[in-house]
Coordinates of C-alpha atoms in Angstrom, one line a residue:
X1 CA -26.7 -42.0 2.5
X2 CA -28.7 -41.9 -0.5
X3 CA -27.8 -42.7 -4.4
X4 CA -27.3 -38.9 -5.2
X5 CA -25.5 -38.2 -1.9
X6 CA -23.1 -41.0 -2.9
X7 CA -22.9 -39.9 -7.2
X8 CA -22.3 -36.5 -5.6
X9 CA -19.2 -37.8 -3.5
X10 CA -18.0 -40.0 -6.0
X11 CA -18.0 -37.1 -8.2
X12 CA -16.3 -34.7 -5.8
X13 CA -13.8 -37.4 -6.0
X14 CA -13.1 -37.6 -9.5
X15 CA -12.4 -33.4 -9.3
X16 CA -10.3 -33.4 -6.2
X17 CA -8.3 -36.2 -8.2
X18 CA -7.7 -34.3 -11.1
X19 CA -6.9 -30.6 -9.4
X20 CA -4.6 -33.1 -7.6
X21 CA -2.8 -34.2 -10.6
X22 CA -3.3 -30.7 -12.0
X23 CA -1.3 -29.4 -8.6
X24 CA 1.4 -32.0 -9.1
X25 CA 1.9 -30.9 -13.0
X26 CA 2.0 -27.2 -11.7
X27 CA 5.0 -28.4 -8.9
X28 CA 7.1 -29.9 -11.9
X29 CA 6.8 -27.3 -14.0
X30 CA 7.8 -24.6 -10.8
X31 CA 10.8 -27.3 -10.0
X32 CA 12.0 -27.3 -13.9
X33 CA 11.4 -22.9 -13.5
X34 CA 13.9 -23.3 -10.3
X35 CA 16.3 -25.3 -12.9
X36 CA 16.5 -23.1 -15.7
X37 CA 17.0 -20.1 -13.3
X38 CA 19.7 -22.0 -11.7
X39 CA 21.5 -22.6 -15.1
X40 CA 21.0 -18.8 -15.9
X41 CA 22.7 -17.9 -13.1
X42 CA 25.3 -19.8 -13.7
X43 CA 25.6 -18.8 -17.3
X44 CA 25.6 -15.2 -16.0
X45 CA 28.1 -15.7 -13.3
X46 CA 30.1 -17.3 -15.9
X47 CA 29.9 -14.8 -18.2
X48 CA 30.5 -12.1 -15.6
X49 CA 33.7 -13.5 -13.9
X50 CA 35.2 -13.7 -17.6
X51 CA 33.9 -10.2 -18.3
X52 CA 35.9 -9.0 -14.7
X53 CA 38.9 -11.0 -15.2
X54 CA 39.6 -9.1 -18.3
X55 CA 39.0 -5.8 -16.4
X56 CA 41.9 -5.3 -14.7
X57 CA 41.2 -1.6 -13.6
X58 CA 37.9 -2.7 -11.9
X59 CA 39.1 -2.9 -7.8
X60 CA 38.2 -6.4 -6.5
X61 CA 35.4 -5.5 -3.9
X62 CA 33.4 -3.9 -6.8
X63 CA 33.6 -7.4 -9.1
X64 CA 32.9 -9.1 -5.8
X65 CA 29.6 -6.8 -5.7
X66 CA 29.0 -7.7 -9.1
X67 CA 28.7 -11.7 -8.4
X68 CA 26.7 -10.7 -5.0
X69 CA 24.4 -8.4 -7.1
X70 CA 23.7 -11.4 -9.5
X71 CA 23.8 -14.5 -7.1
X72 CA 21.3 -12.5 -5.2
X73 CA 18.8 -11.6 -8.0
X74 CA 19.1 -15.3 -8.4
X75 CA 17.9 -16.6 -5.0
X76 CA 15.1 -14.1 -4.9
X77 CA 13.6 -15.4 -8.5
X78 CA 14.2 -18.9 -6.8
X79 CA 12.6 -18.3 -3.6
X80 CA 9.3 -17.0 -5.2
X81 CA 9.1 -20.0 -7.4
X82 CA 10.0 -21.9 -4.0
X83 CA 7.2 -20.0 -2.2
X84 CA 4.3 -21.2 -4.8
X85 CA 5.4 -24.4 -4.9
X86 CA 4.9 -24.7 -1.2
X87 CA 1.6 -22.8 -1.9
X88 CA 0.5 -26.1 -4.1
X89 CA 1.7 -28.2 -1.6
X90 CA -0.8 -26.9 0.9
X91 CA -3.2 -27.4 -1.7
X92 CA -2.8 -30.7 -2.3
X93 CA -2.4 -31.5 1.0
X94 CA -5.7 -29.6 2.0
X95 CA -7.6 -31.4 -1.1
X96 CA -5.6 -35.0 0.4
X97 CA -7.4 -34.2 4.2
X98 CA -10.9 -33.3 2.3
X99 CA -10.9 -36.3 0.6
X100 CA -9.9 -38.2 3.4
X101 CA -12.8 -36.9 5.5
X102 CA -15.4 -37.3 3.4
X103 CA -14.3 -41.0 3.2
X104 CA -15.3 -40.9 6.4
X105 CA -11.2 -41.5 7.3
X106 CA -10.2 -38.6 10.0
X107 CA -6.2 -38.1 9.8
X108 CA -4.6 -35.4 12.0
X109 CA -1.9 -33.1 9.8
X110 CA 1.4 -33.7 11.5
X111 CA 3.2 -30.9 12.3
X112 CA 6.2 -30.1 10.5
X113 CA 8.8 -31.4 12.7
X114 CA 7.0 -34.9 12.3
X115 CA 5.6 -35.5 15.8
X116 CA 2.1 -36.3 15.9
X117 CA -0.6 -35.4 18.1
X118 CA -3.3 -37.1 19.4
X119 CA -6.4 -34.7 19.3
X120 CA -9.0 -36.6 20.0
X121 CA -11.1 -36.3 23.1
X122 CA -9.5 -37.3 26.6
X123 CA -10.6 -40.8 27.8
X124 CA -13.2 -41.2 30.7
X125 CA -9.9 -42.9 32.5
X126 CA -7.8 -39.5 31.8
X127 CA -11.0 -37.6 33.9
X128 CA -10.8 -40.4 36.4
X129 CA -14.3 -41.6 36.3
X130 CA -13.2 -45.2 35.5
X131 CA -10.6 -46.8 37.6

């Protein structure tokens, strides 16, 4: 490996480190979005149920509606800010394995449900030409 072949991977390095940091902002700032929205909810809910209890003409499947209509509104905003954090995730996790094999370090991604596979090539044992 020449000198520029190593100042160019060095400073690949120094940009995957910062988009990584850059990623990781981006997650707290979509986890503190998934807060507020939570507390909004609740504010309306709140807000709503006080509303309904004073309307006593209103039949109770259409205040139940009501809370539905905004608890649902809720949990969609939350799982789109749910869905791009997962999106960074990926990212980082993609920029992680990059890094990683240009470091000449070769990891596997796991699966999700933690098992890991081995996928390297099978042994000469495994084809049964050693005994």
């Amino acid at each position: 490996m020449s000198f520029f072949d190593k100042l160019k991977t060095a400073g690949k390095a120094v940009v995957d480190s910062g988009a990584k940091t850059m990623l990781r902002t981006d997650v707290a700032f979509l986890d503190r979005q998934i807060n507020q929205r939570k507390q909004k909810f609740g504010v309306e809910v709140y807000e709503l149920m006080e509303q309904l209890e004073l309307d006593t003409g209103m039949a109770t499947d259409e205040k139940e509606t009501k809370i539905r209509l905004a608890f649902d509104r809720a949990r969609k905003d939350i799982a789109v800010v749910q869905a791009k954090i997962e999106v960074k995730k990926e990212e980082m996790s993609v920029l992680e394995n990059e890094t990683n094999n240009q470091a000449g370090v070769a990891h596997a991604i796991p699966p999700s449900d933690g098992v890991v596979l081995n996928n390297g090539q099978p042994t000469e044992q495994e084809y049964g030409l050693q005994s």
